[in-house]
Amino acid sequence: MIRSDNLRAAYMQSDVDEYIYNLLPKNDPVVAEMEEYAEANRVPIIGPAVARLLTLQVQVSGAKRIFEMGSAIGYSTIWLARAAGPKAEVFYTDGDPENARRAQEYFIRAGVAKRIHVQIGDALALVTKTPGKFDFIFNDVDKHQYPDALRAALPKLQRGGLFVTDNTLWSGKAARPPAPDDKYTPGVQEFNRLVYASKELFPVLIPLRDGVTVCRKV
Ligand SMILES: C[S@@+](CC[C@H](N)C(=O)[O-])C[C@H]1O[C@@H](n2cnc3c(N)ncnc32)[C@H](O)[C@@H]1O
């Protein structure tokens, strides 16, 4: 059952959306509590349908070193960390220390705290500064930063690695001319243009929920 507008795809018939969410099995108590908290406090999490897509991508690719840009209360981080297993290293980043404090509590309760590094600050600077390359980078920062997030993340991604970005349809607004005062839609549109023009990436935009773009670095 969809309980939050955030999980609803604005461009899809609502009964079809509802159908997809009703197929999903129940989540464990910690993840379910995070979903309740996100709904009550208007935290824009990816939700269980997109979380399962990330899980599948991590498991099929075998990614072990994962960087997340924009982690909020750590909902997507927990799914990534569980998918990658106990030997994984997952880097959480968010600009808000209160989000990071709450996320850390959830990581402990979910039993994944040992595999997650919590970093507070600008995710674009942190992905550049953190030593080494990553097998998987998940991008969910504020949407006007998407082109810069791509430029920061790409040199840090292993060849063959996946760069996954949420909200690339942006409630369908990505397909339409932006309003003059809308700074987010042009960021998403430029990002979509850049990844499809890139010789370094093989992208696919999946119209699940708000759009998820999966790019493999060739
Ligand atoms: C959409 S929410 C992330 C949700 C999370 N990925 C999930 O699905 O559970 C975006 C978060 O990114 C953070 N954020 C936005 N721009 C950022 C930046 N440049 N550096 C770090 N955090 C950023 C915001 O504080 C917000 O908590």
mmCIF file of C-alpha atoms in Angstrom, residues 7 33 35 103 112 116-117 122 127 143 150 162 169 178 210:
data_model
loop_
_atom_site.group_PDB
_atom_site.id
_atom_site.type_symbol
_atom_site.label_atom_id
_atom_site.label_comp_id
_atom_site.label_asym_id
_atom_site.label_seq_id
_atom_site.Cartn_x
_atom_site.Cartn_y
_atom_site.Cartn_z
ATOM 1 C CA LEU A 7 6.373 7.008 -3.261
ATOM 2 C CA GLU A 33 9.968 2.139 11.298
ATOM 3 C CA GLU A 35 9.376 4.276 6.396
ATOM 4 C CA ALA A 103 20.941 7.235 10.622
ATOM 5 C CA VAL A 112 25.003 -3.035 9.731
ATOM 6 C CA ILE A 116 29.073 1.836 7.121
ATOM 7 C CA HIS A 117 31.282 4.963 7.335
ATOM 8 C CA ASP A 122 29.105 18.038 0.978
ATOM 9 C CA VAL A 127 33.359 11.547 -2.961
ATOM 10 C CA LYS A 143 18.539 17.924 -7.970
ATOM 11 C CA LEU A 150 28.040 13.323 -12.077
ATOM 12 C CA LEU A 162 27.520 1.269 -11.607
ATOM 13 C CA LEU A 169 11.967 11.805 -14.244
ATOM 14 C CA PRO A 178 10.735 24.024 -16.729
ATOM 15 C CA ASP A 210 10.249 8.848 -9.924
#
